[in-house]
C-alpha atoms as a printed R data frame, in Angstrom:
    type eleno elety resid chain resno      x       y      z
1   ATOM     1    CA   UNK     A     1 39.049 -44.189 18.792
2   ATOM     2    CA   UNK     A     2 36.272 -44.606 16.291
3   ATOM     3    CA   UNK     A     3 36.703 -41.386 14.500
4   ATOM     4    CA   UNK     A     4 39.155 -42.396 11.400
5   ATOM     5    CA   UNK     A     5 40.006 -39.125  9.357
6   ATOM     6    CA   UNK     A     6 39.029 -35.203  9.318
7   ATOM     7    CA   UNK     A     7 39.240 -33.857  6.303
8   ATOM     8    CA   UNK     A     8 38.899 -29.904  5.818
9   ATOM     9    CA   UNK     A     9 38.482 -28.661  2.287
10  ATOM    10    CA   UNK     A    10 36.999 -26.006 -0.188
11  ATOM    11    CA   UNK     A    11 34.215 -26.009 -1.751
12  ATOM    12    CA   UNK     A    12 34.291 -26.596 -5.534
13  ATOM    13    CA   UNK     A    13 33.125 -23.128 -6.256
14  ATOM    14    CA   UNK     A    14 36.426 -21.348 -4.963
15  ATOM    15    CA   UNK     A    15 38.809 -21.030 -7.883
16  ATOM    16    CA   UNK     A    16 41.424 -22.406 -5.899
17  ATOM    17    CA   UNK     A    17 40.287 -25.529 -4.565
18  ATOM    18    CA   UNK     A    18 42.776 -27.529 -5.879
19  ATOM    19    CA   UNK     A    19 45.961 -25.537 -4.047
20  ATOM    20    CA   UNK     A    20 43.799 -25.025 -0.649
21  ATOM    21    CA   UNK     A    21 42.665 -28.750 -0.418
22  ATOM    22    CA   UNK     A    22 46.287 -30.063 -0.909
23  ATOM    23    CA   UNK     A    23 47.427 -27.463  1.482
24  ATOM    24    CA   UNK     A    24 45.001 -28.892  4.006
25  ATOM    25    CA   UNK     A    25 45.926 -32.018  4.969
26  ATOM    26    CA   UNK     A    26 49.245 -31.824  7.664
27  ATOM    27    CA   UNK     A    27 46.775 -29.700  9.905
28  ATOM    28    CA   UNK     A    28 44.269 -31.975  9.551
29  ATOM    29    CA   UNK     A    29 46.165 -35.046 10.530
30  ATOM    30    CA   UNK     A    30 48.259 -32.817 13.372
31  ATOM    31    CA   UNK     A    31 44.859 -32.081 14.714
32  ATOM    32    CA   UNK     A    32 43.796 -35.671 14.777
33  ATOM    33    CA   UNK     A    33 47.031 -37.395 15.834
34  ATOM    34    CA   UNK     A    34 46.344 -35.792 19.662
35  ATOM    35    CA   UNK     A    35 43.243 -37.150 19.817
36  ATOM    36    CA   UNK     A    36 42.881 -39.567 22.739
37  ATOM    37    CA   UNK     A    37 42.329 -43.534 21.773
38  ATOM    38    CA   UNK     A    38 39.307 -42.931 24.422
39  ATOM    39    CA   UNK     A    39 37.467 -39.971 22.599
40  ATOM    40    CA   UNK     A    40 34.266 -41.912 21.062
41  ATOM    41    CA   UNK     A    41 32.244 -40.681 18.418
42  ATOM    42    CA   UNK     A    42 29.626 -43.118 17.674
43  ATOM    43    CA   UNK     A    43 28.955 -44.730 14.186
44  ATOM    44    CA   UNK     A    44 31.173 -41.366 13.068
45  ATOM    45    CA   UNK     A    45 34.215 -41.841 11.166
46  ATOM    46    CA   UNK     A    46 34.962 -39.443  9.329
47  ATOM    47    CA   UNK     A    47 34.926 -35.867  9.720
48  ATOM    48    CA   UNK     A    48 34.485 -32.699  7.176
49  ATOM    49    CA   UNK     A    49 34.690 -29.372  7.680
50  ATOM    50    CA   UNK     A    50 33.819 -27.494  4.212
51  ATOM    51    CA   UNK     A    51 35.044 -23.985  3.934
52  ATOM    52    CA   UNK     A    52 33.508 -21.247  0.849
53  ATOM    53    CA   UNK     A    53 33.952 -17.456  0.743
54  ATOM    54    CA   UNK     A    54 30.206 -16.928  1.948
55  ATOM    55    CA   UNK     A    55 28.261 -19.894  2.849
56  ATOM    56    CA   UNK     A    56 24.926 -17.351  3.109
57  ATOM    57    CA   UNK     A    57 21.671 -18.705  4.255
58  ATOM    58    CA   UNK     A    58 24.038 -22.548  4.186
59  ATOM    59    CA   UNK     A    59 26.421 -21.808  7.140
60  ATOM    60    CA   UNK     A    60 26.592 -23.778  9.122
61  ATOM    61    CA   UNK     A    61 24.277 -26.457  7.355
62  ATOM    62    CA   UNK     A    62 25.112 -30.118  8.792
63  ATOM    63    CA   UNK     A    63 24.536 -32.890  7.050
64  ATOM    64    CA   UNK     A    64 25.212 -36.626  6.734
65  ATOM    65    CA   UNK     A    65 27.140 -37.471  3.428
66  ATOM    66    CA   UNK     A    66 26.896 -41.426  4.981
67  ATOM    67    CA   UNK     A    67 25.641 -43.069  8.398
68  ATOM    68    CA   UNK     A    68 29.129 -42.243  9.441
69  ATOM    69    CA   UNK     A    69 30.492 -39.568  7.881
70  ATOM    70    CA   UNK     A    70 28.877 -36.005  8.636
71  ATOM    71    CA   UNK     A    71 29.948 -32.670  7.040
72  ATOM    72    CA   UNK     A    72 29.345 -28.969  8.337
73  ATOM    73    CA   UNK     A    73 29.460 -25.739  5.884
74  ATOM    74    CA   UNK     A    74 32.023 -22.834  7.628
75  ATOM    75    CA   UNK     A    75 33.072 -19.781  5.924
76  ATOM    76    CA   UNK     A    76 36.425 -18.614  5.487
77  ATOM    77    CA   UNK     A    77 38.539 -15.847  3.875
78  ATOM    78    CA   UNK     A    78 40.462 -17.181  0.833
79  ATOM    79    CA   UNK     A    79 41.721 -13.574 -0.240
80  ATOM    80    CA   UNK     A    80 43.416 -13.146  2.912
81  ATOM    81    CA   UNK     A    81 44.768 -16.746  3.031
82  ATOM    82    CA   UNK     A    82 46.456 -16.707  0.040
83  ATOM    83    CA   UNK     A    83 49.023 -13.719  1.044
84  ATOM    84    CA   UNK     A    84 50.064 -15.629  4.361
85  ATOM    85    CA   UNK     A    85 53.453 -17.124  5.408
86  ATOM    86    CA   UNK     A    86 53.817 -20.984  5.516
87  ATOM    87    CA   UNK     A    87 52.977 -20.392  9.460
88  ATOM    88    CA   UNK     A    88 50.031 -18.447  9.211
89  ATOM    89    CA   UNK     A    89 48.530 -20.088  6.526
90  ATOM    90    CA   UNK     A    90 48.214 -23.504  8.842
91  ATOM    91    CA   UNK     A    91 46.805 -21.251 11.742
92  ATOM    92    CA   UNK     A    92 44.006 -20.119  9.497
93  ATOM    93    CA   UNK     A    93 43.609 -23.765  8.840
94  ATOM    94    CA   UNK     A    94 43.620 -24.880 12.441
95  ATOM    95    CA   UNK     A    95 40.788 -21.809 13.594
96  ATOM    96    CA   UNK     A    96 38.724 -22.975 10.739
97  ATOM    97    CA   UNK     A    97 38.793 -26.584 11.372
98  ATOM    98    CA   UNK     A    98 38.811 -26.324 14.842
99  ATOM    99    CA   UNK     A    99 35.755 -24.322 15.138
100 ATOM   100    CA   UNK     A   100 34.097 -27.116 12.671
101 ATOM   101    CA   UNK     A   101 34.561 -30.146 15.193
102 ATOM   102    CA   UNK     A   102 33.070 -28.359 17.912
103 ATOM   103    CA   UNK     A   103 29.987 -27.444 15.421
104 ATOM   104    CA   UNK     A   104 30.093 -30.952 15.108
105 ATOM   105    CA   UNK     A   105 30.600 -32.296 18.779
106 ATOM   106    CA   UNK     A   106 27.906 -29.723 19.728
107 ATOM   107    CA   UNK     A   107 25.979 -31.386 17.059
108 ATOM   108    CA   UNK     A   108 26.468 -35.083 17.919
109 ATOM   109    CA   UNK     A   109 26.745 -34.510 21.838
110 ATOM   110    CA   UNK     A   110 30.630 -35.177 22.553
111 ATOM   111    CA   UNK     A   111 33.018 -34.588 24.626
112 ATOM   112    CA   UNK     A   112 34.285 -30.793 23.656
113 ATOM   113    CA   UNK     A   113 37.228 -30.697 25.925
114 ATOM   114    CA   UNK     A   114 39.220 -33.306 24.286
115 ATOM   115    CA   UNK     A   115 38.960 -31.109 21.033
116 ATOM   116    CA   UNK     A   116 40.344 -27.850 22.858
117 ATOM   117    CA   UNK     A   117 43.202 -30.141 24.247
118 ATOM   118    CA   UNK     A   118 43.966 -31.098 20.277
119 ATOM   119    CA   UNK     A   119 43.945 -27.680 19.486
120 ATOM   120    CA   UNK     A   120 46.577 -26.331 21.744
121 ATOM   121    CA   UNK     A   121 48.730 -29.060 21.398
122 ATOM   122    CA   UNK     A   122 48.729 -28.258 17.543
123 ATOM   123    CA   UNK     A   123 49.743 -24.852 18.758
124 ATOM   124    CA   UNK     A   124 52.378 -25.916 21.289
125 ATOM   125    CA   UNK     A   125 54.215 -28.252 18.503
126 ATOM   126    CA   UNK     A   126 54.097 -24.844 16.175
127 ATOM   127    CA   UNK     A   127 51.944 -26.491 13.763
128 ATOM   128    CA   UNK     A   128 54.375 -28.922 13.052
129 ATOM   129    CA   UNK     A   129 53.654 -32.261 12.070
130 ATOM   130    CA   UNK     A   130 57.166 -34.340 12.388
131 ATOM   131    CA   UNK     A   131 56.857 -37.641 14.440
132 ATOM   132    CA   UNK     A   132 58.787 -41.165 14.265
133 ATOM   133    CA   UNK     A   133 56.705 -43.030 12.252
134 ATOM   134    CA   UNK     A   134 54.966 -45.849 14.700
135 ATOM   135    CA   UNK     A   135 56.660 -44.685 17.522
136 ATOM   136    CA   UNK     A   136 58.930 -47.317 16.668
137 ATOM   137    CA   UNK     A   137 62.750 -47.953 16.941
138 ATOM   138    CA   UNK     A   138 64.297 -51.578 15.500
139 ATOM   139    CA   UNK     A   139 67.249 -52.943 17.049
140 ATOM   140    CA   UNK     A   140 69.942 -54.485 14.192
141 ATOM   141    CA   UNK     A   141 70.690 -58.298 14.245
142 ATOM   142    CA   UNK     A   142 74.178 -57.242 16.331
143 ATOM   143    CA   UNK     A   143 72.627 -55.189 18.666
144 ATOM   144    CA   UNK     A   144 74.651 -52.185 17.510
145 ATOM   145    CA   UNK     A   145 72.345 -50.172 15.987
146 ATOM   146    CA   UNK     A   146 68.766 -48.733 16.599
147 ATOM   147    CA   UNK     A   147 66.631 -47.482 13.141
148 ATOM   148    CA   UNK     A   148 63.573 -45.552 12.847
149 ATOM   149    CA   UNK     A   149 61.709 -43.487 10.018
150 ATOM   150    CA   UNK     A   150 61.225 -39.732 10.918
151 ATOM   151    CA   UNK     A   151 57.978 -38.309  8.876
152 ATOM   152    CA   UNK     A   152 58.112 -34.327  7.693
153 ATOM   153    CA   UNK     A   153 54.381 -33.738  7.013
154 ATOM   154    CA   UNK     A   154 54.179 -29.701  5.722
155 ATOM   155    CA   UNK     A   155 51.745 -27.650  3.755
156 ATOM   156    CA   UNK     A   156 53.563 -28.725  0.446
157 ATOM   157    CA   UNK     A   157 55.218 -31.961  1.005
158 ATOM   158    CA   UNK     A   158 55.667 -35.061  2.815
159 ATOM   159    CA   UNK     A   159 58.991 -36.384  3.898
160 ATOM   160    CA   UNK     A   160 60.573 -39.175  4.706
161 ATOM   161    CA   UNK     A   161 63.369 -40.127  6.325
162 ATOM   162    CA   UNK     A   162 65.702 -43.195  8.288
163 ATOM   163    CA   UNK     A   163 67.489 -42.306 11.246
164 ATOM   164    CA   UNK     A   164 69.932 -44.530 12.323
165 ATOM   165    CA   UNK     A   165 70.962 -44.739 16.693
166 ATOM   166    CA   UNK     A   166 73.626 -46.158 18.076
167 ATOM   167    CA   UNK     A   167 72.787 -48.447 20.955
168 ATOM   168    CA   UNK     A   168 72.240 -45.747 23.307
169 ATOM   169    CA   UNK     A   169 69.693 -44.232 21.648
170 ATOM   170    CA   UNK     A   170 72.066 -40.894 20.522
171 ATOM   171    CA   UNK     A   171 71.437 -40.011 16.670
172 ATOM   172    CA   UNK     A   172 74.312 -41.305 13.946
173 ATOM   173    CA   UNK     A   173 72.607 -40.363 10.694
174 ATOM   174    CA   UNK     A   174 69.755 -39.091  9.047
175 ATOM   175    CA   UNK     A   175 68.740 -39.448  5.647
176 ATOM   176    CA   UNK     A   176 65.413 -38.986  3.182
177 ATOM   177    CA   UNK     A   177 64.730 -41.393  0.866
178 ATOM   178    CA   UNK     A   178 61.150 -40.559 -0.111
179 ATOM   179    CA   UNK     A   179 59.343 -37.382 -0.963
180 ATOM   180    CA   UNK     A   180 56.064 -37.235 -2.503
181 ATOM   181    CA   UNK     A   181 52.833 -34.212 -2.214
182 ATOM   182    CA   UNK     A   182 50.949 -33.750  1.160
183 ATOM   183    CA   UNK     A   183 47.333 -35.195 -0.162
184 ATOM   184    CA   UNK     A   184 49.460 -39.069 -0.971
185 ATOM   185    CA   UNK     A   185 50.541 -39.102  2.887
186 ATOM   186    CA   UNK     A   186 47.853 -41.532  4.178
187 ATOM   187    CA   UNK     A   187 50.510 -44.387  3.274
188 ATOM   188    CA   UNK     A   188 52.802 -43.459  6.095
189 ATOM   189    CA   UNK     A   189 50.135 -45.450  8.543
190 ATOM   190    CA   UNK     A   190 50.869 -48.594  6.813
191 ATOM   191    CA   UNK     A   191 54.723 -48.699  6.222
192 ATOM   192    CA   UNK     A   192 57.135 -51.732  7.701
193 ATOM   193    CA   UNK     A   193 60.517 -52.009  7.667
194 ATOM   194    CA   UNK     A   194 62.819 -54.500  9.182
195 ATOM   195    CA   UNK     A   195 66.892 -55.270  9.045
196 ATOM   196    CA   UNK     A   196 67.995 -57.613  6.464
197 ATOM   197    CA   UNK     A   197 71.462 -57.841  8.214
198 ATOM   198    CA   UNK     A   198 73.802 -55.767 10.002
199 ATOM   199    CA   UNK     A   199 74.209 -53.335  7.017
200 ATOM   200    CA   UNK     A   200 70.375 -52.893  5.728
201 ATOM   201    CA   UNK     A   201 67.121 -52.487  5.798
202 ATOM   202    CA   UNK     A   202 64.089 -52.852  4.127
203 ATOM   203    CA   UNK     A   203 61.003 -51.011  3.970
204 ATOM   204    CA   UNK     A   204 57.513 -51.218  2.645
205 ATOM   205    CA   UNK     A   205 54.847 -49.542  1.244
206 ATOM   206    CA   UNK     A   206 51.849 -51.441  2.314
207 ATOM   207    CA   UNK     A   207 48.750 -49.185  1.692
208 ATOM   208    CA   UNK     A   208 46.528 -50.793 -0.354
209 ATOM   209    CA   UNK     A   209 45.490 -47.505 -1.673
210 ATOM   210    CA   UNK     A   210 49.238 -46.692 -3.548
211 ATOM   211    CA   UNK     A   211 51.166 -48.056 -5.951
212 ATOM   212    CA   UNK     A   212 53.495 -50.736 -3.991
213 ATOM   213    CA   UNK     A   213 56.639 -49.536 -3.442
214 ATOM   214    CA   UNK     A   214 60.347 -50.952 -2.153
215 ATOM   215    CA   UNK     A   215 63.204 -48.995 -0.528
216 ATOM   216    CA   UNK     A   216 66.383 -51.108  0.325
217 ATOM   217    CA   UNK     A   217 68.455 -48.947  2.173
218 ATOM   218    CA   UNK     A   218 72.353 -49.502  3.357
219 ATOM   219    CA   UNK     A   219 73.284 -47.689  6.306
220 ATOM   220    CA   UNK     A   220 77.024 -47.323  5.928
């Protein structure tokens, strides 16, 4: 899939840009995590979908911030946002957002079914962005334990966590070892981790965006 990121935000004339925009970005990802590997978009990239109290005679403006990144103006109710539960709050985001890509598709010709399909599988997870990190499990050097990192990706946070299996697959332990504000999550794309021995494992922040980080992490 060609299309890399959608990003919904406020405008800067909202007074609360700053608190919307980091609130945005688990629904965002959710949204474009169940897009298919064969949805194409072209020379597009990048995605945004920017939200004011009253757009007026600039709704729905679209507009090409690069050759592949294009942007369309949607209005949305910031009053009313801001008194909604954790819950409601990220359904406001997903109408919004949603109704933005197919402005978009409609704009650049594409498929519009695969973006309905995104949208009520965002609903069917209950707007809940927790997956194993890579899909990935490790097997330990004695072929007694499984690991895996379990990611917690909310309105206010992103979590982190290593879940150790025994061989079967059933769930020992499970354990956080890094928390850090939703808008820093991109680096949980480019994480690794491996066993050192029986006992450990290490894993690493490789996003060459972030500051480098280490975890070495025993499992007993």
């Amino acid at each position: 899939m060609s299309l890399k990121e959608i990003a919904l935000k406020a405008n800067s004339n909202y007074s609360h840009q700053r608190i919307f925009n980091i609130e945005s970005h688990c629904i965002s990802e959710l949204y474009w995590s169940f897009l298919p590997n064969s949805f194409h978009t072209g020379k597009v990239k990048k995605c945004v979908i920017e939200v004011n109290q009253d757009w007026g005679k600039n709704l729905y403006d679209y507009t090409s911030l690069w050759t592949d990144v294009k942007k369309i103006n949607l209005n949305f109710e910031f009053e009313s946002y801001l008194k909604l539960d954790k819950y409601n709050k990220k359904k406001a985001q997903l109408e919004v957002l949603h109704a933005g890509m197919l402005k978009i598709a409609e704009n650049e010709g594409w498929e519009k079914k695969v973006l309905i399909e995104s949208y009520n599988k965002c609903l069917e997870n209950n707007l809940e962005y927790q997956f194993l990190v890579k899909g990935q499990m490790k097997t330990s050097p004695d072929k007694i334990h499984k690991i895996s990192l379990w990611c917690n990706w909310d309105l206010d946070k992103i979590e982190l966590f290593w879940v150790l299996f025994d061989k079967k697959g059933a769930e020992i332990k499970r354990c956080i070892f890094t928390k850090k504000e939703p808008q820093f999550g991109e680096f949980i794309y480019y994480l690794s981790w491996n066993w050192q021995d029986n006992d450990s494992i290490i894993i690493e922040n490789n996003y060459k965006y972030s500051k480098k980080e280490k975890w070495v992490i025993s499992i007993n």
